[in-house]
Amino acid sequence: MRYKYKPTKFMLPTSHYDKAKADRAVTFISNLKHTKGKWAGKPFELLPWQEQIIRDIFGIVKPNGKRQFLSAYVEIPKKNGKSELAAAVALYLLYADGEASAEVYGAAADRQQASIVFDVAKQMAEMSPALMKRSKIMTAQKRLVNYSNAGFYQVLSAEVGTKHGLNVSGLIFDEIHSQPNRKLYDVLTKGSGDAREQPLFFFITTAGTDRNSICYELHTKAKDIMNGRKSDPSFYPVIYGLEDSDDWNDEKNWYKANPSLNYTIGIDRVREAYKNALDNPAEENVFKQLRLNIWTNSTVVWIPDHIYERGNIPINFDMLRGCTCYGGLDLSSTSDITAFVLVFPPRSENENYIIYPHFWLPEDTLELRCRRDHVLYDVWKRQGYINTTEGNVIHYGFIEKYIENLGKIYNIKEIGVDRWNATQMVQNLEDIGFTMIPFGQGFKDMSPASKEFYKLMMEGKITHGGNPVLKWMAQNVVLRQDPAGNIKPDKEKSTEKIDGIVATVMALDRCIRNAGNTGSVYDHRGLFFIDTYR
């Protein structure tokens, strides 16, 4: 495969590309052999994406000749050859990096996971007579010794307390998304390589599910550097995955996320995994995370993405002026998201239910929430999808006026509101002239409309216009189900905010119960039961 190197845009103006050093690393790795599948025993010829990484890391140097990049973060889907690449890097750091008494460590969530890369490196060394002449392999201890420079490659267990005092020249940190906290990361990276002139911390992982993790912190840093929002010349970012705007159902996008597709992994395998994801919502998150490198929630989503996207149809709100609609108001706390959603009923058999959401956050806490929650509130505000009120708490008076103005544009018949969160704001809206309907958050009130919402989404009879805040909340929803089969969105179990979906369910309930002013659809057809856990 032809490859033409182009130096990364992350190079410092004072740095330069040392082709000889890059060639040395590439040549060393090319003399290793693959260990698995149809490639086993064949020379390790780097794929273009792999060679780019190796040449950037080992070939870009500062004026003193030392490496510019001290940390490399590589996030990529499974089966793209990341374990083989990490093993090759470990061996280069141990045998060919010119470091006296090299100490290369392998770490992961547990010793077994860290041993995966080590075992590949051990096999590579065993297939290389030149390396074996100066090596001793201690399999039980997961240790590979290089006698020629008094160095070693050692797998670490996950216990943090025993890792202080290491003199790290190289660290291979595999699947850092599985770390339960940042303790091991801090111990192995904070000051552990200070005695070395050019230590390399090599992090390689797939996407994860915990957005409050050290991995997501590194992911966010990498994205910020790649997009020019931050600068850290010592940090080398590589992320192969889909953006929120990319269609995960489009096979062309699979190649964007999988640079080794049709080399180390066949397209048929990905197609099979995709089919399973469509058939089973539980598999959708797995497919997105492991095959497309999309950060997902750890729980099964209530409304799969491909079902939700059926409602992503442009909405002409000017055409809805004066039309009848129903509202759902989720006030939450004074420091959190407040959601108000309007639902417009179909005016003919050919029309869909139309959802029009509105969201508010306190202005003074917006930046803090972006950093703390790793959520794009600031972007959504600039795009007009989130409103802010002055101060560090929600200004209910501002929202009251906003809803009053909406009532002058649209014919808002009723507004459902959590009866346990009835505040002065509810009384004020009633005084303005709105009909406020108390709405319980238990199974009795929430289940019928929740099931109807899911049914309408499945049938493609909901139009939401692709509002990104509502989409994010839909992906966050975790359901609670009682023994009788009743369901409701569960704020406690849901990992992120779902206020917009709760408000939508309340608004839809009022909309359906007043359909044609002839009573409720539930009255003449009964409840529609959906097995959402099938």
Short mmCIF file of C-alpha atoms in Angstrom, two decimals:
data_model
loop_
_atom_site.label_atom_id
_atom_site.label_comp_id
_atom_site.label_asym_id
_atom_site.label_seq_id
_atom_site.Cartn_x
_atom_site.Cartn_y
_atom_site.Cartn_z
CA MET A 1 0.00 0.00 0.00
CA ARG A 2 1.52 3.32 -1.08
CA TYR A 3 2.00 5.87 1.67
CA LYS A 4 3.28 9.43 1.55
CA TYR A 5 4.08 11.02 4.88
CA LYS A 6 2.71 14.45 5.69
CA PRO A 7 3.87 15.95 9.02
CA THR A 8 1.08 16.55 11.50
CA LYS A 9 -0.40 20.00 11.99
CA PHE A 10 0.37 19.69 15.71
CA MET A 11 4.09 20.20 15.14
CA LEU A 12 5.63 23.17 16.96
CA PRO A 13 7.15 25.92 14.78
CA THR A 14 10.49 25.17 16.47
CA SER A 15 10.24 21.41 15.92
CA HIS A 16 11.26 19.54 12.80
CA TYR A 17 10.68 16.16 11.22
CA ASP A 18 13.74 13.91 11.56
CA LYS A 19 13.23 11.40 8.76
CA ALA A 20 16.10 9.19 9.93
CA LYS A 21 14.54 8.75 13.37
CA ALA A 22 11.12 8.09 11.85
CA ASP A 23 12.62 5.59 9.38
CA ARG A 24 14.38 3.83 12.25
CA ALA A 25 11.09 3.26 14.09
CA VAL A 26 9.23 2.17 10.95
CA THR A 27 12.04 -0.20 9.95
CA PHE A 28 12.18 -1.76 13.41
CA ILE A 29 8.44 -2.44 13.40
CA SER A 30 8.54 -3.72 9.80
CA ASN A 31 10.99 -6.41 10.94
CA LEU A 32 8.50 -7.70 13.48
CA LYS A 33 5.86 -10.25 12.53
CA HIS A 34 2.12 -10.35 12.98
CA THR A 35 0.81 -12.85 15.50
CA LYS A 36 -2.88 -13.41 14.69
CA GLY A 37 -5.24 -14.67 12.01
CA LYS A 38 -4.39 -14.66 8.33
CA TRP A 39 -1.53 -12.22 9.00
CA ALA A 40 0.27 -14.48 11.50
CA GLY A 41 3.95 -14.88 10.67
CA LYS A 42 3.94 -12.16 8.02
CA PRO A 43 6.05 -8.98 8.33
CA PHE A 44 4.38 -6.14 10.17
CA GLU A 45 3.80 -3.73 7.31
CA LEU A 46 2.24 -0.66 8.82
CA LEU A 47 -1.06 0.52 7.39
CA PRO A 48 -1.11 4.23 6.43
CA TRP A 49 -2.84 5.35 9.62
CA GLN A 50 -0.39 3.36 11.73
CA GLU A 51 2.66 4.65 9.90
CA GLN A 52 1.44 8.24 10.27
CA ILE A 53 1.30 7.77 14.04
CA ILE A 54 4.72 6.12 14.27
CA ARG A 55 6.43 8.75 12.10
CA ASP A 56 4.80 11.62 13.98
CA ILE A 57 5.63 10.30 17.45
CA PHE A 58 9.19 9.17 16.82
CA GLY A 59 10.17 11.51 13.97
CA ILE A 60 9.03 14.93 15.17
CA VAL A 61 11.70 16.35 17.48
CA LYS A 62 12.50 19.60 19.25
CA PRO A 63 15.68 21.60 18.57
CA ASN A 64 17.54 19.47 21.14
CA GLY A 65 16.70 16.33 19.17
CA LYS A 66 14.29 14.94 21.78
CA ARG A 67 10.74 13.94 20.92
CA GLN A 68 8.13 16.67 20.91
CA PHE A 69 5.29 14.34 21.86
CA LEU A 70 5.47 12.78 25.33
CA SER A 71 1.88 11.51 25.36
CA ALA A 72 -0.11 9.92 22.54
CA TYR A 73 -3.85 9.31 22.77
CA VAL A 74 -5.15 6.91 20.13
CA GLU A 75 -8.90 6.20 20.19
CA ILE A 76 -10.09 3.72 17.59
CA PRO A 77 -12.74 0.97 17.23
CA LYS A 78 -11.98 -2.66 17.96
CA LYS A 79 -10.31 -5.03 15.47
CA ASN A 80 -8.31 -2.29 13.75
CA GLY A 81 -5.00 -3.70 14.92
CA LYS A 82 -4.50 -1.50 17.96
CA SER A 83 -3.07 -4.27 20.18
CA GLU A 84 -0.44 -5.13 17.55
CA LEU A 85 0.48 -1.47 17.15
CA ALA A 86 0.74 -0.96 20.91
CA ALA A 87 2.90 -4.10 21.23
CA ALA A 88 5.22 -2.86 18.48
CA VAL A 89 5.58 0.51 20.23
CA ALA A 90 6.40 -1.24 23.51
CA LEU A 91 9.11 -3.32 21.83
CA TYR A 92 10.63 -0.30 20.12
CA LEU A 93 10.77 1.57 23.43
CA LEU A 94 12.46 -1.43 25.06
CA TYR A 95 14.97 -2.38 22.34
CA ALA A 96 15.57 0.49 19.93
CA ASP A 97 14.80 3.82 21.59
CA GLY A 98 18.35 4.31 22.90
CA GLU A 99 17.15 4.54 26.51
CA ALA A 100 19.51 3.08 29.11
CA SER A 101 17.80 0.81 31.65
CA ALA A 102 14.49 1.28 29.89
CA GLU A 103 11.42 0.68 32.01
CA VAL A 104 8.37 0.03 29.89
CA TYR A 105 5.13 -0.74 31.67
CA GLY A 106 1.81 -2.13 30.52
CA ALA A 107 -1.34 -1.08 32.35
CA ALA A 108 -5.07 -1.51 31.97
CA ALA A 109 -8.17 -1.95 34.10
CA ASP A 110 -6.74 -5.25 35.35
CA ARG A 111 -3.66 -7.40 34.85
CA GLN A 112 -5.46 -9.70 32.43
CA GLN A 113 -6.38 -6.82 30.12
CA ALA A 114 -2.86 -5.39 30.32
CA SER A 115 -1.50 -8.83 29.43
CA ILE A 116 -3.22 -8.78 26.03
CA VAL A 117 -0.71 -6.31 24.56
CA PHE A 118 2.16 -7.97 26.45
CA ASP A 119 1.32 -11.40 25.07
CA VAL A 120 1.36 -10.01 21.54
CA ALA A 121 4.73 -8.34 22.20
CA LYS A 122 6.09 -11.59 23.67
CA GLN A 123 5.06 -13.52 20.54
CA MET A 124 6.61 -10.88 18.31
CA ALA A 125 9.86 -11.12 20.25
CA GLU A 126 9.81 -14.93 20.08
CA MET A 127 9.46 -14.76 16.28
CA SER A 128 12.48 -12.44 16.02
CA PRO A 129 15.85 -14.25 16.42
CA ALA A 130 17.61 -10.88 16.68
CA LEU A 131 15.53 -9.90 19.71
CA MET A 132 15.64 -13.30 21.37
CA LYS A 133 19.46 -13.28 21.36
CA ARG A 134 19.40 -10.52 23.97
CA SER A 135 16.17 -11.28 25.79
CA LYS A 136 14.69 -13.33 28.57
CA ILE A 137 10.96 -13.91 28.76
CA MET A 138 9.47 -14.45 32.22
CA THR A 139 5.97 -15.56 31.25
CA ALA A 140 4.56 -16.10 34.72
CA GLN A 141 5.68 -12.65 35.87
CA LYS A 142 4.59 -11.05 32.58
CA ARG A 143 8.06 -9.57 32.20
CA LEU A 144 10.29 -9.25 29.13
CA VAL A 145 13.94 -8.42 29.85
CA ASN A 146 16.38 -6.82 27.39
CA TYR A 147 19.89 -7.67 28.58
CA SER A 148 21.58 -5.33 26.10
CA ASN A 149 20.35 -2.18 27.87
CA ALA A 150 19.35 -3.62 31.27
CA GLY A 151 15.74 -2.76 30.46
CA PHE A 152 12.42 -4.54 30.82
CA TYR A 153 8.76 -4.50 29.82
CA GLN A 154 6.52 -5.30 32.79
CA VAL A 155 2.77 -5.77 33.11
CA LEU A 156 1.31 -4.03 36.15
CA SER A 157 -1.65 -5.05 38.25
CA ALA A 158 -4.35 -2.48 38.88
CA GLU A 159 -3.58 -1.92 42.58
CA VAL A 160 -2.53 1.71 42.85
CA GLY A 161 -0.54 1.67 46.08
CA THR A 162 2.38 -0.35 44.73
CA LYS A 163 3.09 1.83 41.69
CA HIS A 164 4.72 4.88 43.30
CA GLY A 165 8.41 5.37 42.61
CA LEU A 166 8.47 3.90 39.11
CA ASN A 167 11.02 5.39 36.71
CA VAL A 168 8.92 5.14 33.56
CA SER A 169 10.52 5.47 30.14
CA GLY A 170 7.48 4.06 28.36
CA LEU A 171 3.89 3.33 29.30
CA ILE A 172 1.37 1.35 27.25
CA PHE A 173 -2.05 2.06 28.76
CA ASP A 174 -4.65 -0.17 27.09
CA GLU A 175 -8.43 0.44 27.12
CA ILE A 176 -8.21 3.36 29.51
CA HIS A 177 -11.97 3.79 29.08
CA SER A 178 -12.36 0.87 31.51
CA GLN A 179 -10.61 2.66 34.39
CA PRO A 180 -13.02 3.06 37.34
CA ASN A 181 -11.27 6.29 38.39
CA ARG A 182 -8.16 8.34 37.61
CA LYS A 183 -5.94 7.03 40.43
CA LEU A 184 -3.85 4.61 38.36
CA TYR A 185 -3.50 7.16 35.56
CA ASP A 186 -2.26 9.81 37.99
CA VAL A 187 0.26 7.52 39.68
CA LEU A 188 1.72 6.33 36.37
CA THR A 189 1.90 9.71 34.62
CA LYS A 190 2.37 12.42 37.26
CA GLY A 191 6.13 12.68 37.81
CA SER A 192 6.89 9.04 37.06
CA GLY A 193 8.93 9.92 33.96
CA ASP A 194 10.64 13.05 35.26
CA ALA A 195 14.04 11.33 35.38
CA ARG A 196 13.74 10.49 31.66
CA GLU A 197 14.48 12.97 28.89
CA GLN A 198 11.74 11.75 26.55
CA PRO A 199 9.33 9.32 28.20
CA LEU A 200 6.36 8.20 26.10
CA PHE A 201 2.91 7.60 27.54
CA PHE A 202 0.97 5.70 24.86
CA PHE A 203 -2.78 5.48 25.51
CA ILE A 204 -4.81 3.31 23.16
CA THR A 205 -8.51 2.66 23.65
CA THR A 206 -11.96 2.36 22.17
CA ALA A 207 -14.70 4.83 23.12
CA GLY A 208 -16.36 4.37 26.50
CA THR A 209 -19.63 5.07 28.25
CA ASP A 210 -18.63 7.12 31.31
CA ARG A 211 -18.42 10.82 30.53
CA ASN A 212 -17.07 11.55 34.00
CA SER A 213 -14.00 9.33 33.51
CA ILE A 214 -10.30 10.01 32.95
CA CYS A 215 -10.70 8.56 29.46
CA TYR A 216 -13.39 11.05 28.52
CA GLU A 217 -11.19 13.79 29.96
CA LEU A 218 -8.41 12.68 27.59
CA HIS A 219 -10.92 12.29 24.76
CA THR A 220 -12.16 15.85 25.31
CA LYS A 221 -8.60 17.18 25.46
CA ALA A 222 -7.75 15.38 22.22
CA LYS A 223 -10.85 16.77 20.48
CA ASP A 224 -10.09 20.28 21.73
CA ILE A 225 -6.53 20.09 20.41
CA MET A 226 -7.67 18.64 17.08
CA ASN A 227 -10.26 21.43 16.67
CA GLY A 228 -7.86 24.19 17.70
CA ARG A 229 -9.63 25.01 20.98
CA LYS A 230 -6.64 24.05 23.14
CA SER A 231 -2.90 23.66 22.71
CA ASP A 232 -0.55 21.13 24.30
CA PRO A 233 2.52 20.52 22.12
CA SER A 234 3.50 17.45 24.13
CA PHE A 235 0.14 15.70 23.56
CA TYR A 236 -0.50 13.83 20.28
CA PRO A 237 -4.24 13.27 19.56
CA VAL A 238 -5.69 10.61 17.27
CA ILE A 239 -9.41 9.80 17.19
CA TYR A 240 -11.09 7.61 14.59
CA GLY A 241 -14.85 7.72 15.06
CA LEU A 242 -18.10 9.29 13.96
CA GLU A 243 -19.25 12.79 14.85
CA ASP A 244 -22.74 13.47 16.16
CA SER A 245 -23.66 14.80 12.72
CA ASP A 246 -22.54 11.59 10.94
CA ASP A 247 -25.17 9.02 10.00
CA TRP A 248 -24.15 5.78 11.72
CA ASN A 249 -26.45 3.85 9.36
CA ASP A 250 -24.40 4.94 6.33
CA GLU A 251 -21.87 2.26 5.42
CA LYS A 252 -19.52 4.86 3.94
CA ASN A 253 -19.09 6.35 7.41
CA TRP A 254 -17.92 3.00 8.78
CA TYR A 255 -14.71 3.45 6.81
CA LYS A 256 -14.20 6.85 8.42
CA ALA A 257 -14.22 5.22 11.85
CA ASN A 258 -12.32 2.06 10.85
CA PRO A 259 -9.10 2.85 8.95
CA SER A 260 -8.22 -0.87 8.83
CA LEU A 261 -11.57 -1.91 7.35
CA ASN A 262 -11.10 -4.62 4.71
CA TYR A 263 -7.56 -5.21 6.00
CA THR A 264 -7.65 -6.40 9.61
CA ILE A 265 -11.45 -6.56 9.70
CA GLY A 266 -13.90 -7.58 6.99
CA ILE A 267 -16.87 -5.44 6.01
CA ASP A 268 -19.14 -8.48 6.31
CA ARG A 269 -18.40 -8.69 10.05
CA VAL A 270 -19.37 -5.07 10.52
CA ARG A 271 -22.54 -5.55 8.46
CA GLU A 272 -23.51 -8.50 10.63
CA ALA A 273 -22.96 -6.46 13.81
CA TYR A 274 -25.00 -3.62 12.30
CA LYS A 275 -27.92 -5.96 11.56
CA ASN A 276 -27.86 -7.16 15.16
CA ALA A 277 -27.93 -3.53 16.31
CA LEU A 278 -31.06 -2.83 14.26
CA ASP A 279 -32.81 -5.94 15.55
CA ASN A 280 -31.95 -5.41 19.22
CA PRO A 281 -31.71 -2.01 20.95
CA ALA A 282 -29.32 -3.56 23.48
CA GLU A 283 -26.85 -4.15 20.63
CA GLU A 284 -27.10 -0.61 19.22
CA ASN A 285 -24.91 0.93 21.91
CA VAL A 286 -22.41 -1.91 21.59
CA PHE A 287 -22.17 -1.41 17.82
CA LYS A 288 -21.76 2.35 18.13
CA GLN A 289 -19.16 2.14 20.86
CA LEU A 290 -17.01 -0.76 19.66
CA ARG A 291 -17.48 -0.56 15.88
CA LEU A 292 -17.86 3.18 15.28
CA ASN A 293 -16.06 4.61 18.33
CA ILE A 294 -19.05 6.66 19.49
CA TRP A 295 -19.31 7.52 23.17
CA THR A 296 -22.62 6.06 24.35
CA ASN A 297 -24.49 5.47 27.57
CA SER A 298 -23.89 2.22 29.42
CA THR A 299 -27.57 1.43 29.56
CA VAL A 300 -29.96 0.32 26.85
CA VAL A 301 -31.54 3.34 25.21
CA TRP A 302 -35.31 3.49 25.24
CA ILE A 303 -35.64 4.86 21.73
CA PRO A 304 -32.91 3.55 19.39
CA ASP A 305 -31.19 6.19 17.32
CA HIS A 306 -32.42 4.83 13.99
CA ILE A 307 -36.01 5.04 15.29
CA TYR A 308 -35.57 8.55 16.68
CA GLU A 309 -34.09 9.77 13.39
CA ARG A 310 -37.37 8.98 11.60
CA GLY A 311 -38.68 12.23 13.07
CA ASN A 312 -35.78 14.37 11.84
CA ILE A 313 -37.87 16.31 9.33
CA PRO A 314 -37.62 20.12 8.93
CA ILE A 315 -40.42 22.07 10.62
CA ASN A 316 -41.91 25.33 9.32
CA PHE A 317 -43.00 26.97 12.56
CA ASP A 318 -44.50 29.95 10.72
CA MET A 319 -47.07 27.56 9.26
CA LEU A 320 -48.05 26.62 12.83
CA ARG A 321 -48.94 30.16 13.93
CA GLY A 322 -52.36 30.15 15.51
CA CYS A 323 -52.54 26.36 15.56
CA THR A 324 -53.75 24.40 18.57
CA CYS A 325 -51.08 22.78 20.71
CA TYR A 326 -50.46 21.41 24.19
CA GLY A 327 -47.55 22.00 26.55
CA GLY A 328 -45.48 20.01 29.02
CA LEU A 329 -43.45 21.89 31.63
CA ASP A 330 -40.64 20.24 33.61
CA LEU A 331 -39.39 22.83 36.07
CA SER A 332 -36.65 20.75 37.74
CA SER A 333 -34.58 22.72 40.28
CA THR A 334 -33.61 26.38 40.12
CA SER A 335 -30.03 25.50 39.10
CA ASP A 336 -30.84 22.83 36.52
CA ILE A 337 -32.41 22.55 33.08
CA THR A 338 -36.00 23.68 32.72
CA ALA A 339 -37.84 22.25 29.74
CA PHE A 340 -41.04 23.38 28.05
CA VAL A 341 -42.31 21.38 25.10
CA LEU A 342 -45.22 22.10 22.77
CA VAL A 343 -46.90 19.24 20.89
CA PHE A 344 -49.08 20.07 17.88
CA PRO A 345 -51.65 17.40 16.96
CA PRO A 346 -52.07 16.31 13.33
CA ARG A 347 -54.60 18.38 11.43
CA SER A 348 -55.14 15.60 8.89
CA GLU A 349 -54.38 11.91 8.46
CA ASN A 350 -51.27 12.78 6.45
CA GLU A 351 -49.72 14.96 9.16
CA ASN A 352 -47.51 13.98 12.10
CA TYR A 353 -47.46 15.14 15.67
CA ILE A 354 -44.98 18.04 15.78
CA ILE A 355 -42.73 18.60 18.80
CA TYR A 356 -41.35 22.07 19.59
CA PRO A 357 -38.98 22.04 22.63
CA HIS A 358 -37.54 24.95 24.62
CA PHE A 359 -34.78 24.75 27.25
CA TRP A 360 -33.28 27.10 29.84
CA LEU A 361 -30.16 27.14 32.03
CA PRO A 362 -28.71 29.82 34.33
CA GLU A 363 -26.27 32.04 32.42
CA ASP A 364 -23.63 32.24 35.16
CA THR A 365 -23.22 28.47 35.53
CA LEU A 366 -23.19 27.60 31.81
CA GLU A 367 -19.40 27.49 31.38
CA LEU A 368 -18.95 25.51 34.59
CA ARG A 369 -21.55 22.96 33.51
CA CYS A 370 -19.82 22.53 30.13
CA ARG A 371 -16.52 21.68 31.84
CA ARG A 372 -18.09 19.54 34.55
CA ASP A 373 -20.64 17.61 32.49
CA HIS A 374 -18.71 17.52 29.17
CA VAL A 375 -21.94 18.51 27.42
CA LEU A 376 -22.16 21.04 24.57
CA TYR A 377 -24.44 23.52 26.35
CA ASP A 378 -22.40 26.48 25.09
CA VAL A 379 -22.59 25.28 21.48
CA TRP A 380 -26.32 24.67 21.74
CA LYS A 381 -26.78 28.15 23.18
CA ARG A 382 -24.94 29.72 20.23
CA GLN A 383 -27.08 27.66 17.86
CA GLY A 384 -30.26 28.86 19.58
CA TYR A 385 -31.34 25.53 21.04
CA ILE A 386 -30.80 26.55 24.68
CA ASN A 387 -31.81 29.81 26.34
CA THR A 388 -30.14 31.24 29.43
CA THR A 389 -31.55 33.40 32.21
CA GLU A 390 -29.53 35.94 34.19
CA GLY A 391 -27.78 34.84 37.37
CA ASN A 392 -26.74 31.48 38.78
CA VAL A 393 -30.28 30.13 39.22
CA ILE A 394 -33.20 29.84 36.84
CA HIS A 395 -35.15 33.10 36.56
CA TYR A 396 -38.71 31.82 36.46
CA GLY A 397 -40.08 35.26 35.63
CA PHE A 398 -38.13 35.22 32.36
CA ILE A 399 -39.59 31.82 31.46
CA GLU A 400 -43.12 32.95 32.36
CA LYS A 401 -42.80 35.87 29.95
CA TYR A 402 -41.33 33.57 27.28
CA ILE A 403 -44.27 31.15 27.58
CA GLU A 404 -46.70 34.08 27.59
CA ASN A 405 -45.22 35.23 24.25
CA LEU A 406 -45.51 31.70 22.85
CA GLY A 407 -49.17 31.78 23.84
CA LYS A 408 -49.63 34.84 21.65
CA ILE A 409 -48.21 32.95 18.64
CA TYR A 410 -49.73 29.50 19.18
CA ASN A 411 -53.05 28.39 20.62
CA ILE A 412 -51.81 26.61 23.76
CA LYS A 413 -54.87 24.79 25.13
CA GLU A 414 -53.34 23.13 28.21
CA ILE A 415 -49.98 22.73 29.93
CA GLY A 416 -49.17 19.60 31.89
CA VAL A 417 -46.90 20.18 34.89
CA ASP A 418 -45.49 17.98 37.65
CA ARG A 419 -48.00 18.38 40.48
CA TRP A 420 -45.30 17.83 43.10
CA ASN A 421 -43.26 20.68 41.67
CA ALA A 422 -46.05 23.22 41.52
CA THR A 423 -44.39 26.56 42.25
CA GLN A 424 -45.46 30.17 42.19
CA MET A 425 -44.62 30.07 38.51
CA VAL A 426 -47.53 27.69 37.89
CA GLN A 427 -49.91 30.05 39.69
CA ASN A 428 -48.54 32.98 37.70
CA LEU A 429 -49.13 31.15 34.41
CA GLU A 430 -52.68 30.42 35.49
CA ASP A 431 -53.16 34.10 36.29
CA ILE A 432 -51.98 34.96 32.76
CA GLY A 433 -54.71 32.70 31.41
CA PHE A 434 -53.09 29.32 30.78
CA THR A 435 -54.83 26.11 31.81
CA MET A 436 -52.34 24.24 34.00
CA ILE A 437 -52.99 20.50 34.48
CA PRO A 438 -51.25 18.74 37.41
CA PHE A 439 -49.42 15.69 36.06
CA GLY A 440 -48.05 12.96 38.32
CA GLN A 441 -44.67 11.40 37.60
CA GLY A 442 -45.67 7.89 38.66
CA PHE A 443 -46.57 4.92 36.47
CA LYS A 444 -50.29 5.73 36.51
CA ASP A 445 -49.89 9.06 34.73
CA MET A 446 -46.67 8.54 32.78
CA SER A 447 -47.09 5.03 31.38
CA PRO A 448 -49.95 5.51 28.85
CA ALA A 449 -48.36 8.54 27.20
CA SER A 450 -44.85 7.00 27.32
CA LYS A 451 -46.08 3.95 25.46
CA GLU A 452 -47.97 6.09 22.98
CA PHE A 453 -44.86 8.21 22.39
CA TYR A 454 -42.79 5.10 21.65
CA LYS A 455 -45.51 3.72 19.35
CA LEU A 456 -45.73 6.97 17.38
CA MET A 457 -41.94 7.10 17.06
CA MET A 458 -41.89 3.53 15.74
CA GLU A 459 -44.59 4.41 13.20
CA GLY A 460 -42.75 7.55 12.07
CA LYS A 461 -45.64 9.76 13.15
CA ILE A 462 -43.55 12.16 15.27
CA THR A 463 -41.70 15.11 13.76
CA HIS A 464 -39.11 16.77 16.01
CA GLY A 465 -36.90 18.57 13.48
CA GLY A 466 -33.64 17.10 14.77
CA ASN A 467 -33.31 19.36 17.81
CA PRO A 468 -29.91 18.25 19.20
CA VAL A 469 -30.77 18.89 22.87
CA LEU A 470 -33.91 16.77 22.67
CA LYS A 471 -31.98 14.09 20.77
CA TRP A 472 -29.31 14.01 23.48
CA MET A 473 -31.99 13.66 26.14
CA ALA A 474 -33.73 10.88 24.19
CA GLN A 475 -30.45 8.95 24.15
CA ASN A 476 -30.15 9.40 27.92
CA VAL A 477 -33.52 7.92 28.86
CA VAL A 478 -33.56 4.79 30.98
CA LEU A 479 -36.98 3.25 31.59
CA ARG A 480 -38.39 1.91 34.80
CA GLN A 481 -40.96 -0.87 34.48
CA ASP A 482 -43.26 -2.21 37.17
CA PRO A 483 -44.53 -5.82 37.44
CA ALA A 484 -47.74 -4.88 35.60
CA GLY A 485 -45.79 -3.73 32.55
CA ASN A 486 -46.25 0.00 33.11
CA ILE A 487 -43.28 2.15 32.10
CA LYS A 488 -41.93 5.62 32.69
CA PRO A 489 -38.71 7.55 32.01
CA ASP A 490 -36.56 7.26 35.12
CA LYS A 491 -34.63 10.40 36.07
CA GLU A 492 -32.73 8.59 38.82
CA LYS A 493 -31.42 5.78 36.63
CA SER A 494 -30.81 7.90 33.54
CA THR A 495 -27.15 8.91 33.40
CA GLU A 496 -27.82 12.40 32.00
CA LYS A 497 -30.68 14.87 31.71
CA ILE A 498 -34.02 13.74 30.27
CA ASP A 499 -36.20 16.74 31.16
CA GLY A 500 -37.17 17.41 27.55
CA ILE A 501 -38.48 13.88 27.07
CA VAL A 502 -40.48 14.03 30.33
CA ALA A 503 -42.01 17.33 29.21
CA THR A 504 -42.76 15.82 25.77
CA VAL A 505 -44.57 12.87 27.33
CA MET A 506 -46.70 15.21 29.47
CA ALA A 507 -47.53 17.42 26.49
CA LEU A 508 -48.36 14.44 24.30
CA ASP A 509 -50.68 13.08 26.97
CA ARG A 510 -52.66 16.32 27.06
CA CYS A 511 -52.67 16.43 23.27
CA ILE A 512 -54.05 12.90 22.88
CA ARG A 513 -56.59 13.21 25.67
CA ASN A 514 -58.03 16.27 23.98
CA ALA A 515 -57.87 14.91 20.43
CA GLY A 516 -60.89 16.29 18.62
CA ASN A 517 -62.23 17.30 22.03
CA THR A 518 -63.99 13.95 22.06
CA GLY A 519 -62.08 12.39 24.93
CA SER A 520 -58.99 10.26 25.05
CA VAL A 521 -57.64 7.79 22.53
CA TYR A 522 -57.02 5.60 25.56
CA ASP A 523 -60.77 5.57 26.22
CA HIS A 524 -61.80 3.91 22.94
CA ARG A 525 -58.85 1.66 22.18
CA GLY A 526 -57.41 0.91 25.61
CA LEU A 527 -53.72 0.89 26.54
CA PHE A 528 -51.14 -0.11 23.96
CA PHE A 529 -48.54 -2.41 25.58
CA ILE A 530 -45.02 -2.51 24.17
CA ASP A 531 -42.34 -4.91 25.31
CA THR A 532 -39.49 -2.38 25.31
CA TYR A 533 -36.98 -4.89 26.71
CA ARG A 534 -37.38 -7.46 23.98
#
